[in-house]
Amino acid sequence: MYILGIHNASDAGVCLIKDQKVISAVNEERFNRKKMYAGFPFKSLEFILSNHNLNIKDIDYFAYGWCGKKNDICDYNIKFSNRAYEECKKNNNLYKLIHERVIVENKRDNKRRVDFEKECKKLKIDIKKILYLDHHQSHAWSAFSSSPFKQSLIFTLDGRGDLRSGLVSYGDSKKGIKELSYLVSAFDGLGFLYGQITYYLGFTPHKHEGKVTGLAAFGNPKKTINIFKKIVSCKNGEIKCNLNEYRPFYTKLSKKLLIKLKKHSKEDIAAGVQKHCEDIIYNWIKYWIKKNKNIKNICLAGGVFGNVKINQIVSEIKGIKNVYVFPHMADGGIPFGSAALAKYYLSKKGKVKFDNMYSGPIFKDKEILKELKKNYKILNYKLLKNKPLVIANKLIEGKIIGLFDGKMEYGPRALGNRSILANPKDSTINTWLNKRLHRTEFMPFAPVTPVEYAKKCFINWNKSHVASKFMTRTYRCTNNFIKKHPAVVHIDGTARPQVIFKNDNLNYYNIVKKYCELTGDMALVNTSFNAHEEPIVCKPKEALKTLQNKAIDILIMGNYLIELK
C-alpha cells in the first residue's frame, strides 16, 4: 500500500509511505529554489513518483494535514466561546480583534483547501482517495510515529493550524494517539508572539526566529521579561495570551506593546521573549508530566520546537527520561505526520519505519562529471582515492569545504550530505564565514561530533538522546570543549550538536573522525550548504554556483574534489 502525505501551505512538500516504511520525503523549496515555498508541491510530487517508478493511480491514499477541519467542532465552539468571553470581560472592544483573527484564518484556510482540490482535480487524483486530517494531530503523529518510544506524552505548539495552536496528547504504539488538551486558535499560540517579535526586530517571521534565539544570548531578559509576562501566562496546564496587551498577528503590533518595546534594546527584547517562552513551556509541560507520572518520554513537534534552547529546557525537566523532537518539526513536516496518521487509520499500527533523514535526490559520479564538463573552463577537478584523509587535511589547512554527497537531507538541518564544513578553532568564523555566505546570523555555527567523543563534549549527553542526531537541542559544553572549539560554542557555553553515528552516515562519519584523529579535536563546524535566503542546495549546479561565488574554497561532490582555476 502507498500512502502519500502532501501539503500546500508554508514549506510545502510530500512524504511517501510504502506499507509501514517511509521511503521518500522532500520539500518543494529545494526544487523550485523558493525558500519556505507555499503552494502545490508539483516538483516534489514529480520527484517522488519518478524516483519510485510510480504514477498517480498507484497511490492508494493521499493524506492532507492542512485545513482538515476534523476537530470535534461542538467541543471546540464551547472552548472558543469561553476563551472569547474571558478576553472580552477585560475590554468590550476585544470582540473586534477576535472577529478579525477568525476572518483571516477562515479566508486563508478556505483558499488553501480550494487551491489544493483544484490542483488535485487537474492531476486526476480521485477525490475518494483523499483523507483530510487535522493539522496538530499530523504534527503529533510526525513525532510519535518516528520516535523510539512505545509510549510518550506528545506536545505540539506553533502559531496555529486547523483552529488550534497547541495540542497535548498521549501516544501508545498499539492504541494510537489520544488527545488530552489543546490551545484555542491563534489567540494562545506562542508561535505568533515569537514571530511578532521577530518582525519587530527587523527579521522575517515564520522564517528568521532562529536569529532572535541567537540575539537573545547577548541581552538581559530581566529588563523586558515583565512586558511578556503581561502578554502570556500558563496556569493549570493551559497557555493563555492576554489580548488586551497583544494582537495575535505577525505584523501590526498593538500600540501599547510598541510603546513598551521602544524603550529597550533589540538584544534585551530578544532575551526577554526567549526567556519567558522558555518559562511558559517549562511550566506547561511540567504540569502534564505531573499529571501523567508514569510517562517518562516526551515527543515534540510544531514550529515553536525549532527553538533549540527551549528544547534543552524541556529536556532538563525533572521526571523526563528522554525527549524526541521530530527533525522536521515545523509545517514542512506535516506531510510526514498526515501520512503516518492515515497509515494508522488503515492498519492500526502506531509506528512507521524511518531509518534516517536522508531521503531526497542522489547524484552519481557519472551525473556529477557531466555537470563538471559543462564548466571545465573555470574548474579544476579530480577523483579522490582517500576521501576522508584528503578532506581532513584540507580542513586542517583552514579551507572551507562544501560537502555534497549521497541523498539530500529532509528537514531544515544539514546533516552531512549538503553541509559546509570548517575546522572549529577560529572564534571569529561566525563573522567572516557568514559574510562570505551573505548571512546575518547571531548564533554560532553548530558542531558535528563523532559519537565516541560526545560524552567528553556535552554535559549529560547519552546515546539514547535521539534529538542530538538532528541538531534539535542544545547542551551545556564541557570546559575542555569550549576551550578547543570556540567556533561552535554559544556565548552562554552551550552548543547545538549533531552527534554522528557510524551506522547513520558512514561517509560523513569517516570524514569527521579522520579530522579528529589527525588533530585531537572532537568536532568540526557543520553549517547548511546555502547562501542567505536560499534553500539548501539540491542539485550539482547549485553547489557549483556556491563555489563560483567563492562562498566556499573547495567543493567535494560525490568522489570529486573541485576548485576554481
PDB file of N, CA and C in Angstrom, residues 175-215:
ATOM      1  N   LYS A 175      -2.250   1.589  20.630  1.00  0.00           N
ATOM      2  CA  LYS A 175      -3.559   2.236  20.719  1.00  0.00           C
ATOM      3  C   LYS A 175      -3.640   3.558  19.965  1.00  0.00           C
ATOM      4  N   GLY A 176      -2.499   4.028  19.454  1.00  0.00           N
ATOM      5  CA  GLY A 176      -2.508   5.292  18.729  1.00  0.00           C
ATOM      6  C   GLY A 176      -2.356   6.486  19.649  1.00  0.00           C
ATOM      7  N   ILE A 177      -2.902   7.630  19.241  1.00  0.00           N
ATOM      8  CA  ILE A 177      -2.741   8.882  19.982  1.00  0.00           C
ATOM      9  C   ILE A 177      -4.091   9.365  20.508  1.00  0.00           C
ATOM     10  N   LYS A 178      -4.099   9.701  21.793  1.00  0.00           N
ATOM     11  CA  LYS A 178      -5.303  10.221  22.434  1.00  0.00           C
ATOM     12  C   LYS A 178      -5.072  11.668  22.854  1.00  0.00           C
ATOM     13  N   GLU A 179      -5.963  12.570  22.438  1.00  0.00           N
ATOM     14  CA  GLU A 179      -5.841  13.976  22.810  1.00  0.00           C
ATOM     15  C   GLU A 179      -6.205  14.181  24.286  1.00  0.00           C
ATOM     16  N   LEU A 180      -5.404  15.024  24.954  1.00  0.00           N
ATOM     17  CA  LEU A 180      -5.661  15.343  26.362  1.00  0.00           C
ATOM     18  C   LEU A 180      -6.124  16.787  26.544  1.00  0.00           C
ATOM     19  N   SER A 181      -5.554  17.690  25.726  1.00  0.00           N
ATOM     20  CA  SER A 181      -5.889  19.107  25.858  1.00  0.00           C
ATOM     21  C   SER A 181      -5.402  19.834  24.617  1.00  0.00           C
ATOM     22  N   TYR A 182      -5.997  20.997  24.335  1.00  0.00           N
ATOM     23  CA  TYR A 182      -5.490  21.790  23.208  1.00  0.00           C
ATOM     24  C   TYR A 182      -5.664  23.280  23.483  1.00  0.00           C
ATOM     25  N   LEU A 183      -4.934  24.085  22.727  1.00  0.00           N
ATOM     26  CA  LEU A 183      -4.979  25.539  22.843  1.00  0.00           C
ATOM     27  C   LEU A 183      -5.842  26.098  21.720  1.00  0.00           C
ATOM     28  N   VAL A 184      -6.664  27.082  22.033  1.00  0.00           N
ATOM     29  CA  VAL A 184      -7.639  27.606  21.084  1.00  0.00           C
ATOM     30  C   VAL A 184      -7.000  28.567  20.089  1.00  0.00           C
ATOM     31  N   SER A 185      -7.230  28.313  18.827  1.00  0.00           N
ATOM     32  CA  SER A 185      -6.931  29.242  17.743  1.00  0.00           C
ATOM     33  C   SER A 185      -5.546  29.862  17.854  1.00  0.00           C
ATOM     34  N   ALA A 186      -5.376  31.025  17.229  1.00  0.00           N
ATOM     35  CA  ALA A 186      -4.100  31.724  17.282  1.00  0.00           C
ATOM     36  C   ALA A 186      -3.972  32.562  18.546  1.00  0.00           C
ATOM     37  N   PHE A 187      -5.077  32.733  19.282  1.00  0.00           N
ATOM     38  CA  PHE A 187      -5.054  33.602  20.450  1.00  0.00           C
ATOM     39  C   PHE A 187      -3.957  33.209  21.427  1.00  0.00           C
ATOM     40  N   ASP A 188      -3.807  31.909  21.616  1.00  0.00           N
ATOM     41  CA  ASP A 188      -2.889  31.422  22.637  1.00  0.00           C
ATOM     42  C   ASP A 188      -1.647  30.764  22.036  1.00  0.00           C
ATOM     43  N   GLY A 189      -1.346  31.102  20.793  1.00  0.00           N
ATOM     44  CA  GLY A 189      -0.207  30.492  20.114  1.00  0.00           C
ATOM     45  C   GLY A 189       1.092  31.243  20.349  1.00  0.00           C
ATOM     46  N   LEU A 190       2.029  30.606  21.023  1.00  0.00           N
ATOM     47  CA  LEU A 190       3.327  31.253  21.246  1.00  0.00           C
ATOM     48  C   LEU A 190       4.053  31.523  19.934  1.00  0.00           C
ATOM     49  N   GLY A 191       3.725  30.754  18.905  1.00  0.00           N
ATOM     50  CA  GLY A 191       4.366  30.966  17.613  1.00  0.00           C
ATOM     51  C   GLY A 191       4.120  32.360  17.069  1.00  0.00           C
ATOM     52  N   PHE A 192       2.912  32.886  17.295  1.00  0.00           N
ATOM     53  CA  PHE A 192       2.615  34.237  16.822  1.00  0.00           C
ATOM     54  C   PHE A 192       3.345  35.287  17.639  1.00  0.00           C
ATOM     55  N   LEU A 193       3.417  35.102  18.953  1.00  0.00           N
ATOM     56  CA  LEU A 193       4.140  36.065  19.785  1.00  0.00           C
ATOM     57  C   LEU A 193       5.611  36.116  19.390  1.00  0.00           C
ATOM     58  N   TYR A 194       6.238  34.951  19.277  1.00  0.00           N
ATOM     59  CA  TYR A 194       7.666  34.918  18.936  1.00  0.00           C
ATOM     60  C   TYR A 194       7.880  35.467  17.527  1.00  0.00           C
ATOM     61  N   GLY A 195       6.957  35.134  16.617  1.00  0.00           N
ATOM     62  CA  GLY A 195       7.059  35.646  15.252  1.00  0.00           C
ATOM     63  C   GLY A 195       6.870  37.151  15.194  1.00  0.00           C
ATOM     64  N   GLN A 196       5.997  37.677  16.041  1.00  0.00           N
ATOM     65  CA  GLN A 196       5.763  39.118  16.079  1.00  0.00           C
ATOM     66  C   GLN A 196       7.010  39.878  16.534  1.00  0.00           C
ATOM     67  N   ILE A 197       7.689  39.333  17.532  1.00  0.00           N
ATOM     68  CA  ILE A 197       8.937  39.956  17.988  1.00  0.00           C
ATOM     69  C   ILE A 197      10.020  39.803  16.923  1.00  0.00           C
ATOM     70  N   THR A 198      10.004  38.686  16.209  1.00  0.00           N
ATOM     71  CA  THR A 198      10.929  38.509  15.079  1.00  0.00           C
ATOM     72  C   THR A 198      10.734  39.638  14.077  1.00  0.00           C
ATOM     73  N   TYR A 199       9.488  39.944  13.776  1.00  0.00           N
ATOM     74  CA  TYR A 199       9.162  41.033  12.842  1.00  0.00           C
ATOM     75  C   TYR A 199       9.606  42.380  13.401  1.00  0.00           C
ATOM     76  N   TYR A 200       9.312  42.633  14.666  1.00  0.00           N
ATOM     77  CA  TYR A 200       9.660  43.911  15.282  1.00  0.00           C
ATOM     78  C   TYR A 200      11.164  44.152  15.252  1.00  0.00           C
ATOM     79  N   LEU A 201      11.945  43.093  15.398  1.00  0.00           N
ATOM     80  CA  LEU A 201      13.403  43.229  15.434  1.00  0.00           C
ATOM     81  C   LEU A 201      14.025  43.331  14.043  1.00  0.00           C
ATOM     82  N   GLY A 202      13.187  43.339  13.013  1.00  0.00           N
ATOM     83  CA  GLY A 202      13.683  43.572  11.658  1.00  0.00           C
ATOM     84  C   GLY A 202      13.908  42.320  10.827  1.00  0.00           C
ATOM     85  N   PHE A 203      13.405  41.180  11.300  1.00  0.00           N
ATOM     86  CA  PHE A 203      13.573  39.921  10.573  1.00  0.00           C
ATOM     87  C   PHE A 203      12.225  39.465  10.003  1.00  0.00           C
ATOM     88  N   THR A 204      12.247  38.369   9.289  1.00  0.00           N
ATOM     89  CA  THR A 204      11.030  37.855   8.665  1.00  0.00           C
ATOM     90  C   THR A 204      10.394  36.781   9.548  1.00  0.00           C
ATOM     91  N   PRO A 205       9.162  37.014  10.015  1.00  0.00           N
ATOM     92  CA  PRO A 205       8.514  35.995  10.852  1.00  0.00           C
ATOM     93  C   PRO A 205       8.238  34.733  10.063  1.00  0.00           C
ATOM     94  N   HIS A 206       8.157  33.633  10.783  1.00  0.00           N
ATOM     95  CA  HIS A 206       7.927  32.309  10.201  1.00  0.00           C
ATOM     96  C   HIS A 206       9.132  31.844   9.373  1.00  0.00           C
ATOM     97  N   LYS A 207      10.260  32.526   9.573  1.00  0.00           N
ATOM     98  CA  LYS A 207      11.468  32.162   8.826  1.00  0.00           C
ATOM     99  C   LYS A 207      12.735  32.430   9.633  1.00  0.00           C
ATOM    100  N   HIS A 208      12.793  33.573  10.326  1.00  0.00           N
ATOM    101  CA  HIS A 208      14.028  34.015  10.978  1.00  0.00           C
ATOM    102  C   HIS A 208      13.978  33.969  12.500  1.00  0.00           C
ATOM    103  N   GLU A 209      13.095  33.171  13.059  1.00  0.00           N
ATOM    104  CA  GLU A 209      13.002  33.101  14.528  1.00  0.00           C
ATOM    105  C   GLU A 209      14.321  32.659  15.166  1.00  0.00           C
ATOM    106  N   GLY A 210      15.106  31.872  14.442  1.00  0.00           N
ATOM    107  CA  GLY A 210      16.406  31.439  14.954  1.00  0.00           C
ATOM    108  C   GLY A 210      17.364  32.580  15.196  1.00  0.00           C
ATOM    109  N   LYS A 211      17.213  33.661  14.426  1.00  0.00           N
ATOM    110  CA  LYS A 211      18.065  34.835  14.633  1.00  0.00           C
ATOM    111  C   LYS A 211      17.753  35.484  15.981  1.00  0.00           C
ATOM    112  N   VAL A 212      16.478  35.467  16.351  1.00  0.00           N
ATOM    113  CA  VAL A 212      16.069  36.034  17.644  1.00  0.00           C
ATOM    114  C   VAL A 212      16.652  35.198  18.782  1.00  0.00           C
ATOM    115  N   THR A 213      16.614  33.877  18.625  1.00  0.00           N
ATOM    116  CA  THR A 213      17.193  32.987  19.638  1.00  0.00           C
ATOM    117  C   THR A 213      18.674  33.284  19.824  1.00  0.00           C
ATOM    118  N   GLY A 214      19.388  33.483  18.716  1.00  0.00           N
ATOM    119  CA  GLY A 214      20.807  33.812  18.803  1.00  0.00           C
ATOM    120  C   GLY A 214      21.055  35.176  19.420  1.00  0.00           C
ATOM    121  N   LEU A 215      20.251  36.160  19.029  1.00  0.00           N
ATOM    122  CA  LEU A 215      20.396  37.521  19.543  1.00  0.00           C
ATOM    123  C   LEU A 215      20.119  37.576  21.042  1.00  0.00           C
TER     124      LEU A 215
END
